[in-house]
Short mmCIF file of C-alpha atoms in Angstrom, two decimals:
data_model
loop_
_atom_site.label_atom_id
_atom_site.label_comp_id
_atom_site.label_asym_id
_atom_site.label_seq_id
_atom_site.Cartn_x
_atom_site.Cartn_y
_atom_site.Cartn_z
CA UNK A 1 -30.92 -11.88 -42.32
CA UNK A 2 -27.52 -10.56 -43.31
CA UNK A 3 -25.37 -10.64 -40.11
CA UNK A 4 -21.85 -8.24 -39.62
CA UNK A 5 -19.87 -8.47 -36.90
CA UNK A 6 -16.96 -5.33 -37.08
CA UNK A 7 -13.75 -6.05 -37.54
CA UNK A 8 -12.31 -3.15 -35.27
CA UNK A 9 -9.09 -5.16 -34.63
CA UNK A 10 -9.50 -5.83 -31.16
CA UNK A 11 -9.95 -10.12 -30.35
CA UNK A 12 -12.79 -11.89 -29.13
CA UNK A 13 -14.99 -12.11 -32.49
CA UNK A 14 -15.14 -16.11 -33.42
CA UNK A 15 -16.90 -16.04 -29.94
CA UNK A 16 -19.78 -13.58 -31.41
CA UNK A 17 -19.60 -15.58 -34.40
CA UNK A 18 -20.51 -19.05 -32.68
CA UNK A 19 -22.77 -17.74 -30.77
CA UNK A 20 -25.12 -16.60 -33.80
CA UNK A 21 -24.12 -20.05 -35.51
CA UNK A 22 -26.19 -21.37 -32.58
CA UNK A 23 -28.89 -18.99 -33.37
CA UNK A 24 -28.89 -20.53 -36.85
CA UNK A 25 -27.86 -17.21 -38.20
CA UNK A 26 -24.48 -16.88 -40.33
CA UNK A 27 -22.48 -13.81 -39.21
CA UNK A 28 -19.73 -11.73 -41.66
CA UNK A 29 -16.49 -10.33 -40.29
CA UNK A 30 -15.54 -7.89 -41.99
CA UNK A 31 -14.02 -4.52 -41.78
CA UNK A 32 -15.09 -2.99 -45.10
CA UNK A 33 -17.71 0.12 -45.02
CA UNK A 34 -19.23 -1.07 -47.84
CA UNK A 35 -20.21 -4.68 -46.41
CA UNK A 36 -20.88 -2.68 -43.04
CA UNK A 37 -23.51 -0.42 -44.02
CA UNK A 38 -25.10 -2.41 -46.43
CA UNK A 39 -26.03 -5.04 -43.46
CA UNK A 40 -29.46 -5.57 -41.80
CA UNK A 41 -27.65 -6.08 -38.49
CA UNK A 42 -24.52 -4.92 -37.25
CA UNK A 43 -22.38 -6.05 -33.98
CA UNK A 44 -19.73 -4.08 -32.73
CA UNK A 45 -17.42 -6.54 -30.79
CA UNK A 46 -14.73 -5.66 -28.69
CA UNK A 47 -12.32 -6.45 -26.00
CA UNK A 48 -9.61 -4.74 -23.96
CA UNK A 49 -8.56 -1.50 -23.45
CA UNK A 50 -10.58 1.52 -24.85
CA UNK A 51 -8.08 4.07 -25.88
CA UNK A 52 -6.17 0.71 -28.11
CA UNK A 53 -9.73 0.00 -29.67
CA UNK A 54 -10.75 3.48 -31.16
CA UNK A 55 -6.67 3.98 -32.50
CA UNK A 56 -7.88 0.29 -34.27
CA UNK A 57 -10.73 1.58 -35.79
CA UNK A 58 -10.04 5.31 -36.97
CA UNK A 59 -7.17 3.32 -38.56
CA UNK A 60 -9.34 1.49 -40.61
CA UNK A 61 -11.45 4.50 -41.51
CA UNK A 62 -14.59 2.97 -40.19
CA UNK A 63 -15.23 6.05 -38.23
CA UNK A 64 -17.56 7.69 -40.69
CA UNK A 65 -19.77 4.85 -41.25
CA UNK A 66 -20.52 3.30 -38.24
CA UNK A 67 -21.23 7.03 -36.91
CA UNK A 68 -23.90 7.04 -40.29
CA UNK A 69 -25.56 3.53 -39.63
CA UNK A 70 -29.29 3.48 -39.39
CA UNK A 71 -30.15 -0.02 -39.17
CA UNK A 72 -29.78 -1.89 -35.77
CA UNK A 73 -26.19 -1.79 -33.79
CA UNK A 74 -25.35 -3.99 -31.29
CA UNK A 75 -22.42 -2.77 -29.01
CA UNK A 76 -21.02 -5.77 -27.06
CA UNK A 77 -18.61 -5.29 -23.61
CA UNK A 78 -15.93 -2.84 -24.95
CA UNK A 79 -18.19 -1.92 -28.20
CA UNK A 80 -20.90 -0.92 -25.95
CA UNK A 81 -18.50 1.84 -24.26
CA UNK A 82 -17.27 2.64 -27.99
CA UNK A 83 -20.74 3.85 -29.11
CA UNK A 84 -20.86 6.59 -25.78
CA UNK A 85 -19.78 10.32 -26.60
CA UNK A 86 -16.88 9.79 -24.54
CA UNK A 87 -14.78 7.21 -22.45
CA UNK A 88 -12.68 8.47 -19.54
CA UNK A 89 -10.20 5.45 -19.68
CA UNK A 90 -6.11 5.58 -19.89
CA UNK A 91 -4.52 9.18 -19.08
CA UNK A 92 -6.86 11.51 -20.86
CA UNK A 93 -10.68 10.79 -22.01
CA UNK A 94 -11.00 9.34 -25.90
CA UNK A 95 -13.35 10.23 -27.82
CA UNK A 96 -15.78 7.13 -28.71
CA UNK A 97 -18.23 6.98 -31.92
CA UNK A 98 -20.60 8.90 -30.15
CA UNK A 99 -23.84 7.23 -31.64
CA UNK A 100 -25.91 7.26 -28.08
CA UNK A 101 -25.33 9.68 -25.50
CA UNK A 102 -23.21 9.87 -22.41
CA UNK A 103 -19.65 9.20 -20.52
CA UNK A 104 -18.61 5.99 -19.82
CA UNK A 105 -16.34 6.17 -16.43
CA UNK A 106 -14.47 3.85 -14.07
CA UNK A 107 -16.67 1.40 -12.23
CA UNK A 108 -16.73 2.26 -8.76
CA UNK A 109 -16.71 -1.06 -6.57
CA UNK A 110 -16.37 0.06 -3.16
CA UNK A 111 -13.76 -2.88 -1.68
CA UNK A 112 -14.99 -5.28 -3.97
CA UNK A 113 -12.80 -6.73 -5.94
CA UNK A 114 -11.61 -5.17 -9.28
CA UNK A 115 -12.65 -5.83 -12.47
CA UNK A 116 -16.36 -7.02 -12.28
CA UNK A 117 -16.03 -10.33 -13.29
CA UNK A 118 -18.75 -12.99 -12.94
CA UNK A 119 -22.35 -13.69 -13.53
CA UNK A 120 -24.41 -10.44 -12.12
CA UNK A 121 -28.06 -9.98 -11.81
CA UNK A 122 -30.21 -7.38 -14.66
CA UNK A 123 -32.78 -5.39 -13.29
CA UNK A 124 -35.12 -3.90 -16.51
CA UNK A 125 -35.82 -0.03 -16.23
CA UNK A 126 -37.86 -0.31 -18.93
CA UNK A 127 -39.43 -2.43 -21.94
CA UNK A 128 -38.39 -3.01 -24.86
CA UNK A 129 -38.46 -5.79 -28.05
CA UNK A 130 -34.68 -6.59 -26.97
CA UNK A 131 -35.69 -7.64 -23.51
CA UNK A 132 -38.94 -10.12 -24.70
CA UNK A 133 -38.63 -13.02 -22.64
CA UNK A 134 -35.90 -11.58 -20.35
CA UNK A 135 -36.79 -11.10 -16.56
CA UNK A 136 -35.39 -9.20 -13.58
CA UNK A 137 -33.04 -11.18 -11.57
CA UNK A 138 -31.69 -13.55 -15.25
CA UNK A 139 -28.44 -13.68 -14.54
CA UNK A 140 -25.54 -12.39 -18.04
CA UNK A 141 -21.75 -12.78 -17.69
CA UNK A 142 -19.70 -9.55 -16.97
CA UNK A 143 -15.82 -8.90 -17.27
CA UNK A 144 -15.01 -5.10 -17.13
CA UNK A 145 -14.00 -2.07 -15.19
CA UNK A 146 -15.33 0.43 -16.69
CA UNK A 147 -19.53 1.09 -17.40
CA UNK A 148 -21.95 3.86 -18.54
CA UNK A 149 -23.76 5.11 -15.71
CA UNK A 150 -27.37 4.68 -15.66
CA UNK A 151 -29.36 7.16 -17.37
CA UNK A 152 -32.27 7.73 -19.81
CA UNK A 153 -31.32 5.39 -22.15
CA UNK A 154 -30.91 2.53 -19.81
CA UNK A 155 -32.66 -0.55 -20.22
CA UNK A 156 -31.48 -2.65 -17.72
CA UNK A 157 -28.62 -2.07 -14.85
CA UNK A 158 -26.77 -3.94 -12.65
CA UNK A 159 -25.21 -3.06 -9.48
CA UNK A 160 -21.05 -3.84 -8.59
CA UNK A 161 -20.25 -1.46 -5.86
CA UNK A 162 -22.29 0.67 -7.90
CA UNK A 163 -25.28 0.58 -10.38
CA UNK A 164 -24.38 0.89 -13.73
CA UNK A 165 -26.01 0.15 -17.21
CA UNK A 166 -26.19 -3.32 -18.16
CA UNK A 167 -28.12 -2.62 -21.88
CA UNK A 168 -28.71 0.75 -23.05
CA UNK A 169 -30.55 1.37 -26.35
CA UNK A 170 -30.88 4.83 -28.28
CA UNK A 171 -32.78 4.87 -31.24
CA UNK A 172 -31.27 2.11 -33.95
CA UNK A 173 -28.40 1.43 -31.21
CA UNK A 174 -28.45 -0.95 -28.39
CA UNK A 175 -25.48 -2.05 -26.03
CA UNK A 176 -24.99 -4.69 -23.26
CA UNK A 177 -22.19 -4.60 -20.84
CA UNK A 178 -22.26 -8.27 -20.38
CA UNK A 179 -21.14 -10.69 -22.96
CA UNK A 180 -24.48 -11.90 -24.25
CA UNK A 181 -22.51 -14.67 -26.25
CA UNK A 182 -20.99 -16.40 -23.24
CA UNK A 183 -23.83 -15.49 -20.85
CA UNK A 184 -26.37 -18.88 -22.07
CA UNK A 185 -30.05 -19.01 -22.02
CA UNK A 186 -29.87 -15.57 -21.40
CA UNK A 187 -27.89 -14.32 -23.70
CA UNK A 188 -28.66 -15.89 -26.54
CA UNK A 189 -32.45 -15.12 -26.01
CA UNK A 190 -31.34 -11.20 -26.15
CA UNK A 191 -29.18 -11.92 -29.41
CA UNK A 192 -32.47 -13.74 -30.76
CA UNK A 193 -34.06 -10.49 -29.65
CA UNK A 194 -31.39 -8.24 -31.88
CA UNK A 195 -32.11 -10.13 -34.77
CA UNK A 196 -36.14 -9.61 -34.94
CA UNK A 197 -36.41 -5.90 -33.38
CA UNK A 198 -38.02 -3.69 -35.88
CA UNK A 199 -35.27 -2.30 -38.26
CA UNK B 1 -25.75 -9.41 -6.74
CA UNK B 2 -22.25 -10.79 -8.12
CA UNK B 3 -23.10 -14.86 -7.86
CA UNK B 4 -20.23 -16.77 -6.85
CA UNK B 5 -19.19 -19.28 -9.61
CA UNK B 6 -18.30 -22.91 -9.66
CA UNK B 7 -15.77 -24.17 -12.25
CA UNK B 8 -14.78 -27.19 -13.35
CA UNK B 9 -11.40 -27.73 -14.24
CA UNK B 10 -10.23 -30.29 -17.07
CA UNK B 11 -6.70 -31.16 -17.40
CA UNK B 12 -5.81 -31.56 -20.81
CA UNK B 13 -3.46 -34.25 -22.23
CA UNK B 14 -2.99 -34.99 -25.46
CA UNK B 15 -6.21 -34.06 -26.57
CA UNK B 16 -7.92 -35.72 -23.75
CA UNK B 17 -9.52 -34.60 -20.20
CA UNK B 18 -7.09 -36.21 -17.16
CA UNK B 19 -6.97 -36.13 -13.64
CA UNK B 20 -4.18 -36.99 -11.26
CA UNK B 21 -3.83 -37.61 -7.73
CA UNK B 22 -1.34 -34.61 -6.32
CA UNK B 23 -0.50 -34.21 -9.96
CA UNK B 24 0.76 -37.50 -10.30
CA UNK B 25 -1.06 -40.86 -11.72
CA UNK B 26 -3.37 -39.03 -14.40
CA UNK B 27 -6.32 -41.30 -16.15
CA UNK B 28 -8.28 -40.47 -19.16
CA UNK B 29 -12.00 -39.02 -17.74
CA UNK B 30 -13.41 -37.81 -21.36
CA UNK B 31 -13.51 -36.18 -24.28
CA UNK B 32 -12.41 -32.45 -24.34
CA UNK B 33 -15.60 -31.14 -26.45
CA UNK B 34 -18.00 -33.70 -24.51
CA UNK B 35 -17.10 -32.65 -21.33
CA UNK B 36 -17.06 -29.12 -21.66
CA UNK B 37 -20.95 -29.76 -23.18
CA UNK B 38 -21.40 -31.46 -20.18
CA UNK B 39 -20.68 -29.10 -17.86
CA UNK B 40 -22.22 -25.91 -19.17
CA UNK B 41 -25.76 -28.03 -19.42
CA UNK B 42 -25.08 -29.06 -15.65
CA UNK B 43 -24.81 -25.48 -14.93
CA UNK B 44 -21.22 -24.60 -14.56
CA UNK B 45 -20.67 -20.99 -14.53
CA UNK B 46 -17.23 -21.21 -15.99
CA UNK B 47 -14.86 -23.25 -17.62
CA UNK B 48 -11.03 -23.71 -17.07
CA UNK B 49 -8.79 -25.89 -19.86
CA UNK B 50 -4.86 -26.43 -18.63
CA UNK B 51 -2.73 -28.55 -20.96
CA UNK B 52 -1.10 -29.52 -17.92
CA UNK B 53 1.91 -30.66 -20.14
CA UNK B 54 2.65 -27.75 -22.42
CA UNK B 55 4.93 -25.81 -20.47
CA UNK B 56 7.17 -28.68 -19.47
CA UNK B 57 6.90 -30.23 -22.74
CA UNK B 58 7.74 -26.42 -24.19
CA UNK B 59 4.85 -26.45 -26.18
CA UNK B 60 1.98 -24.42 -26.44
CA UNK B 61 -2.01 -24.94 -26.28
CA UNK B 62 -3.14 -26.00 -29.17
CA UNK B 63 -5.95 -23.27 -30.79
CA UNK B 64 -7.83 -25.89 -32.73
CA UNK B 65 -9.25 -27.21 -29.38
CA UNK B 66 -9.76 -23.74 -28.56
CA UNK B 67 -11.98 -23.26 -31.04
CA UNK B 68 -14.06 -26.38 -30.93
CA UNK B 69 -14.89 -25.42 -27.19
CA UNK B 70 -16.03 -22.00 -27.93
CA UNK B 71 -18.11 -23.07 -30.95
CA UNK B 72 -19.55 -25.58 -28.61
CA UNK B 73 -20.54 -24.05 -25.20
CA UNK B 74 -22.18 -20.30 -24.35
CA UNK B 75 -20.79 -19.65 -21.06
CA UNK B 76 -16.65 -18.07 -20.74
CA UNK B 77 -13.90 -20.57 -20.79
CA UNK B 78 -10.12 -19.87 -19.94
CA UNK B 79 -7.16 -21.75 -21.47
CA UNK B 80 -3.84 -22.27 -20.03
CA UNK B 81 -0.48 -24.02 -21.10
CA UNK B 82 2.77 -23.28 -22.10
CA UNK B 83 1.06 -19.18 -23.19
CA UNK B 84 4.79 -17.47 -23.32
CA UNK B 85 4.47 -14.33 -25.08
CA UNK B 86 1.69 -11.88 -26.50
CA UNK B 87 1.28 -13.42 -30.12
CA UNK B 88 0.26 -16.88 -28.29
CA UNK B 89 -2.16 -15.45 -26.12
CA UNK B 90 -3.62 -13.29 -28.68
CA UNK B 91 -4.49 -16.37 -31.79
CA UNK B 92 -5.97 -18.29 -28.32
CA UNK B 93 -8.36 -14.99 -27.66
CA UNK B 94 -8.70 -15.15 -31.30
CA UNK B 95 -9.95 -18.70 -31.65
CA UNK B 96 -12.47 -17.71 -28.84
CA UNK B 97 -11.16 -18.76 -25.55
CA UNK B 98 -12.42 -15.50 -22.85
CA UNK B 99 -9.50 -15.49 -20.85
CA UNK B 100 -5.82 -17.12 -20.56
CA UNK B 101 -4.22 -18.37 -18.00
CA UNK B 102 -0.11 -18.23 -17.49
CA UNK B 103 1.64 -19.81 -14.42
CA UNK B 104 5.20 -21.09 -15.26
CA UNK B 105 5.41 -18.42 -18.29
CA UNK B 106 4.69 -15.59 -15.91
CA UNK B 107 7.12 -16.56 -12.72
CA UNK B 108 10.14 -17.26 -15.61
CA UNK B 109 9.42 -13.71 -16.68
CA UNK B 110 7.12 -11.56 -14.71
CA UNK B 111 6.73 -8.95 -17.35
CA UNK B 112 4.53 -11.19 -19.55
CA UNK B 113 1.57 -9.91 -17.24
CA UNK B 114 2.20 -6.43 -18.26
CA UNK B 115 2.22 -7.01 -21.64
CA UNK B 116 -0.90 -8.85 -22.05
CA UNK B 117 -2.41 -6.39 -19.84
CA UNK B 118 -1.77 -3.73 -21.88
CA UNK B 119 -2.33 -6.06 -25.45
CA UNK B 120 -5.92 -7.28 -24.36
CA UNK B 121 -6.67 -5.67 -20.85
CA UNK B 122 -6.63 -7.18 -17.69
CA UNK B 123 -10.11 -8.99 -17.79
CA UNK B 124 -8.31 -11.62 -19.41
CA UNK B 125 -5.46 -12.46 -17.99
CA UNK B 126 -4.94 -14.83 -15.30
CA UNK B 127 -2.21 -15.61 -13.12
CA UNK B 128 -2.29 -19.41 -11.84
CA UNK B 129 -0.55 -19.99 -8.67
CA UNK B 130 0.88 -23.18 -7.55
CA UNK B 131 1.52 -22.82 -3.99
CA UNK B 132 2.59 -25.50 -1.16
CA UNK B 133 2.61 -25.09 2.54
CA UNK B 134 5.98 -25.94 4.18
CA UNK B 135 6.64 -25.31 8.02
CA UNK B 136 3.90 -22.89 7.85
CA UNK B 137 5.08 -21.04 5.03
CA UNK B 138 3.25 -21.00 1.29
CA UNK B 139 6.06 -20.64 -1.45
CA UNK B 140 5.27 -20.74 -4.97
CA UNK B 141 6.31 -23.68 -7.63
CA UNK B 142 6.52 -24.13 -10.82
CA UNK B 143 6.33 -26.42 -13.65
CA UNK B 144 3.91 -28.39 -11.53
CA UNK B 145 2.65 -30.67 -14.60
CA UNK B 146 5.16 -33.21 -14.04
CA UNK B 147 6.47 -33.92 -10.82
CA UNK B 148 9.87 -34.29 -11.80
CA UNK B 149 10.36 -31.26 -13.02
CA UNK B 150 8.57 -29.62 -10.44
CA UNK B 151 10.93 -26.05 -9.41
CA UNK B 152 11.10 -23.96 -6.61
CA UNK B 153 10.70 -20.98 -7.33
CA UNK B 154 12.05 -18.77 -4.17
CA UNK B 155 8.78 -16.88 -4.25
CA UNK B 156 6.62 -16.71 -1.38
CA UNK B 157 2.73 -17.00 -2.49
CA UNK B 158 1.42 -13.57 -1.10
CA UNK B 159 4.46 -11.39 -2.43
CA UNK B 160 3.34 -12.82 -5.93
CA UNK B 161 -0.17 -12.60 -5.85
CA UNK B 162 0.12 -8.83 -4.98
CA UNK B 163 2.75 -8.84 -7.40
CA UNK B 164 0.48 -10.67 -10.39
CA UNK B 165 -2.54 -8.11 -9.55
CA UNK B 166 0.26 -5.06 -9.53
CA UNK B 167 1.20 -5.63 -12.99
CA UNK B 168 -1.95 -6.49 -14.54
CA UNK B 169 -3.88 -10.14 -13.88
CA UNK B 170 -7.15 -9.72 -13.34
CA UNK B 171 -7.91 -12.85 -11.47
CA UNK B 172 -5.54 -15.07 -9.41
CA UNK B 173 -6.18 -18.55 -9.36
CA UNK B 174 -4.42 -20.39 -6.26
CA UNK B 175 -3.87 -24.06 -6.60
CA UNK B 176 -3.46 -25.12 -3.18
CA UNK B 177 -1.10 -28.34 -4.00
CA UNK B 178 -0.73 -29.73 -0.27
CA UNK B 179 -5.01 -30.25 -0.92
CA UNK B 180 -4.61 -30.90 -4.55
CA UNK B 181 -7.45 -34.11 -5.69
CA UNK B 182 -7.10 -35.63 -2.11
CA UNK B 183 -11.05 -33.87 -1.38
CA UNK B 184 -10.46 -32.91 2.20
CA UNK B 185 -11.53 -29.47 1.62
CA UNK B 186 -9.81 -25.77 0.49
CA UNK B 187 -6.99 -24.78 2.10
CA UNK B 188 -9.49 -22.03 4.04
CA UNK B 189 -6.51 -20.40 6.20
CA UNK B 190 -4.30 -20.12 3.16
CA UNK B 191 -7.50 -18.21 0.94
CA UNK B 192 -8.22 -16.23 3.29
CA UNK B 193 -4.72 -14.76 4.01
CA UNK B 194 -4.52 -14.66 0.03
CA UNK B 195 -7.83 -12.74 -0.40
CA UNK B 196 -6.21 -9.49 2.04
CA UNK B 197 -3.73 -8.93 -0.27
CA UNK B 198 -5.11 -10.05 -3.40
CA UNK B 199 -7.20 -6.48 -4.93
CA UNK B 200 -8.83 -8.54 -7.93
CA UNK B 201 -10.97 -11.91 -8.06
CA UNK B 202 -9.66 -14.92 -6.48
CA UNK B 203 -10.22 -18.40 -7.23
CA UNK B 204 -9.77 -21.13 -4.90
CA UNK B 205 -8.27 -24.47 -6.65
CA UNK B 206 -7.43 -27.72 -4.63
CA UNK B 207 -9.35 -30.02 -2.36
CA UNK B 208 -12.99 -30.06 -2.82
CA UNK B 209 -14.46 -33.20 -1.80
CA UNK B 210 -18.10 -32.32 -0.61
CA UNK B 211 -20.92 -29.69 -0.82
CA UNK B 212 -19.55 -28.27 2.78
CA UNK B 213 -16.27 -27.44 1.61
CA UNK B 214 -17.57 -24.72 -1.32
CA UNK B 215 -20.13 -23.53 1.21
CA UNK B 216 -16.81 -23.29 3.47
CA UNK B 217 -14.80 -21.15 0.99
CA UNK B 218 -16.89 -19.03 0.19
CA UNK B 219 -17.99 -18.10 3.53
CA UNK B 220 -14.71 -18.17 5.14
CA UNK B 221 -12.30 -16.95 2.51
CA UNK B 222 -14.58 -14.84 0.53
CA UNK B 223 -13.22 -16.38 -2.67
CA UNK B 224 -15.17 -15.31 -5.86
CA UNK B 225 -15.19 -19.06 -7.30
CA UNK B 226 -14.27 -22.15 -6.98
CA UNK B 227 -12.67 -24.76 -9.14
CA UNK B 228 -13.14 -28.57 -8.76
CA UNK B 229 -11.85 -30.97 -11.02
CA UNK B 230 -12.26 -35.08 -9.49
CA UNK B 231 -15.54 -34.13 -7.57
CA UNK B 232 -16.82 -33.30 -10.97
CA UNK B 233 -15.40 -35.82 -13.32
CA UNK B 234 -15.78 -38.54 -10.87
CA UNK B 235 -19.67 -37.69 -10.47
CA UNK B 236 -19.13 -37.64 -7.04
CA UNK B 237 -20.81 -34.05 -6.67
CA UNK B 238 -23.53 -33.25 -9.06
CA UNK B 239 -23.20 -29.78 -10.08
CA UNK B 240 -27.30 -28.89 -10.06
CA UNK B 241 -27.58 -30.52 -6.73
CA UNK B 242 -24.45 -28.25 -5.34
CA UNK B 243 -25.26 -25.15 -6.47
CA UNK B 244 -28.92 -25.70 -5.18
CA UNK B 245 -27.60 -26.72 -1.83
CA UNK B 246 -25.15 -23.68 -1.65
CA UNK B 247 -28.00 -21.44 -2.65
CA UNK B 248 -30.48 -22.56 -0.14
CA UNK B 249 -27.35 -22.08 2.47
CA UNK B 250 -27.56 -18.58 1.46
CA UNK B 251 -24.86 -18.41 -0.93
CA UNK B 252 -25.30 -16.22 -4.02
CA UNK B 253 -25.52 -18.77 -6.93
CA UNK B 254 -27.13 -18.77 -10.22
CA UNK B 255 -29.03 -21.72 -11.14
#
C-alpha cells in the first residue's frame, strides 16, 4: 500500500505519520504532484487557519492535482474543510479544492465554550466500508471552530451547540472533523478502514 | 455530548517525569515515554508535558522528546516550557505535539498569543496560568518552576484570562498554586469565578486528592477538564476506576 500524506505547509503531519506507523503502514510526505497522484492513498493533513492553508498550497501548485485525484482522499481536521467548495473563514469566504460539495461555516456553540475541543460522541447517518467496526456513541478527538454542516454526504455528525459533520465521504473522498490519529481505538480503526476501502 | 477529560500532568526535568510538593522538593516518578504509555492505556483523555525548568533555565523544550511521545501514544498531548516565539512553537507542532502551552513567555510579552494564533490557529495554543490567592485576591505569577525565582507579576488572574482568550488562546489552564500537590481538592470558588469570564475551555490544575474532588469541579465550576499530576503518579487514584465512578455520578466521561 503506497501511503502520501500532503505536504500543504501547514504543521501537524509527523502526527499522521505515527499514527499509520502503528497501523504497520509506511506513509510519504511529500509535496510533489507526481508522488501525489501516483499514490494508492492520499491524506490531506492540516492545521490552523483556513485562508493561511489554501495561500500554502496554491503556492505549491498542488491545486490542479489534488482537484484531479481519483483514488481515495482522506481530509483530516483543517483538510477536511479544504476539500468543501467553499470555507467562510477570515474576512471574506476562500475558495477550498472543491472535491465534495458544500460550505463549511462557523460552528455555532450556543454559550458553550469556543473552539470545540475534546472527545465528542459520532452518531452514523449512514453505512459505509470507512465506518466497519465503528458504533454510535465511540467517542474521536475534536479541536476546531469551524465544520461542514450536515448534509447528503454525511456519514456521521456530532453535535457542539450544533450538529455538524463529523465524516463526510463523496465518491473517492472522505473527511473527518476529528483527528482520527490522536482519537485511539477509534481512530485508528477508521484509518485501518481508509486503507482497505475499495479504490 | 462533549465528555469532560481527565489529564495527567508530568513535570519534566531533565528528561525525567517529577513531582514537587507546592513546586518545591521534586522526585523522579518515571520515564517520560513510559509514562505517557501508561496513561493513554489507563484511559487518559489527554496529555500535558511542562519542562517545568525551561523558562527559568532560558531554555526551551526539547523536540526530540516531543517526538518520541507522539510516535508513542494516539490520544493529543500539549507541551510547555520556555516556548518564546513562533519558530519554537512551530518545530514542537512539527515534531507532533497537538497543542503548546506558554505561561512565563506569554505574561513577559503578551503579544506572543497573537502571533501563534494567527501562525497555527487558536486550537493550539494554551495559556497556563499560575495564580495564588492572597487576602482574597487571585494575582498571577510567574516563573513558578523554581521558587526562587518565582515573580509577581502585577496581574490579577481574571483580567488575564479574558485577556489570554482576547488575543487568541484557545484553552486556559489555571494552576491554582495555594492547592498545588497538597490533594485537598480544586480551588472550586476560584474556577468558577474564572469560568464567567473565561469564553474558551478551561482547565482546572491544582489539588486533586480524591474521586469527589473531579466530580466537584466539574459540577461546580463547569471546567472542561481536569489535570492531576501526584494522584496519578503516586497510584493513589486509578484512572479506570475514576472515570467509571465520575460516569456513574452522571458526569459525561468516555471510557
Amino acid at each position: 500500500m503506497s501511503l502520501v500524506i500532503v505536504d500543504t505547509g501547514v504543521a501537524n503531519l509527523s502526527s499522521v505519520k505515527f499514527a499509520f506507523d502503528r497501523l504497520g503502514v509506511e506513509a510519504v510526505i511529500s509535496d510533489k504532484v507526481e508522488t501525489i497522484t501516483k499514490a494508492q492513498r492520499v491524506i490531506l493533513p492540516g492545521v490552523g487557519a483556513a485562508p493561511y492553508a489554501m495561500k500554502s498550497i496554491n503556492a505549491k501548485g498542488l491545486t490542479p492535482a489534488l482537484r484531479n485525484l481519483t483514488q481515495p482522499v482522506m481530509g483530516i481536521c483543517l483538510g477536511m474543510q479544504l476539500i468543501f467548495e467553499t470555507l467562510e473563514e477570515g474576512g471574506s469566504p476562500v475558495k477550498g479544492l472543491g472535491l465534495v460539495p458544500g460550505t463549511v461555516k462557523a460552528l455555532n456553540t450556543k454559550k458553550l465554550p469556543s473552539p470545540h475541543m475534546g472527545w465528542n460522541t459520532l452518531t452514523k447517518k449512514s453505512d459505509d466500508p470507512l465506518l466497519e467496526g465503528i458504533n454510535d456513541n465511540d467517542y474521536a478527538y475534536f479541536v476546531h471552530s469551524f465544520a461542514a454542516p450536515v448534509t447528503n454526504i454525511t456519514l456521521a455528525t456530532s453535535e457542539y451547540g450544533e450538529d455538524f459533520s463529523a465524516i463526510v465521504r463523496h465518491k473517492n473522498v472522505y473527511g473527518c472533523q476529528f483527528h482520527p490519529e490522536r482519537s485511539s481505538r477509534v481512530g485508528a480503526k477508521i484509518l485501518e478502514n481508509f486503507l482497505k476501502v475499495p479504490a | 455530548m462533549l465528555a469532560r477529560r481527565i489529564i495527567p500532568c508530568l513535570d519534566v526535568r531533565d528528561g525525567r517525569v517529577v513531582k514537587g510538593v507546592q513546586f518545591r522538593n521534586h522526585e523522579d516518578v518515571g520515564g517520560i515515554v513510559d509514562l505517557a504509555l501508561r496513561y493513554a492505556a489507563e484511559g487518559a483523555d489527554e496529555l500535558v508535558f511542562y519542562d517545568i525548568t525551561a523558562s527559568v533555565d532560558d531554555r526551551t523544550v526539547s523536540p526530540d522528546w516531543v517526538s518520541k511521545v507522539s510516535r508513542s501514544i494516539d490520544i493529543p498531548f500539549c507541551v510547555a516550557g520556555g516556548i518564546k516565539t513562533v519558530e519554537a512553537a512551530g518545530t514542537r507542532l512539527a515534531s507532533g505535539a497537538d497543542k503548546i502551552s506558554i505561561n512565563s513567555p506569554a505574561l513577559a510579552r503578551p503579544e506572543l498569543i497573537n502571533e501563534l494564533c494567527d501562525a497555527y490557529g487558536r486550537q493550539c495554543v494554551v495559556v497556563g496560568i499560575d495564580t495564588f490567592e492572597e487576602n482574597g485576591t487571585y494575582r498571577v505569577k510567574s516563573h513558578t518552576g523554581d521558587p526562587d525565582k518565582t515573580r509577581e507579576t502585577g496581574r490579577q488572574t481574571l483580567d488575564w484570562a479574558a485577556e489570554a482568550a482576547e488575543r487568541g488562546a484557545g484553552e486556559i489552564v489555571l494552576n491554582c498554586m495555594n492547592q498545588d500537590g497538597i490533594r485537598k481538592g480544586y480551588d472550586i470558588k476560584q474556577l468558577s469565578t474564572v469560568r464567567k469570564v473565561c469564553p474558551v475551555p478551561l482547565i482546572a490544575s491544582g489539588g486533586a486528592g480524591a474521586t469527589e474532588h473531579f466530580e466537584d469541579v466539574f459540577k461546580h465550576a463547569n471546567v472542561d477538564g481536569a489535570l492531576a499530576a501526584s494522584v496519578f503518579h503516586k497510584s493513589v487514584i486509578a484512572i479506570p476506576d475514576l472515570k467509571a465512578d465520575l460516569k456513574s455520578r452522571g458526569i459525561e466521561i468516555r471510557l
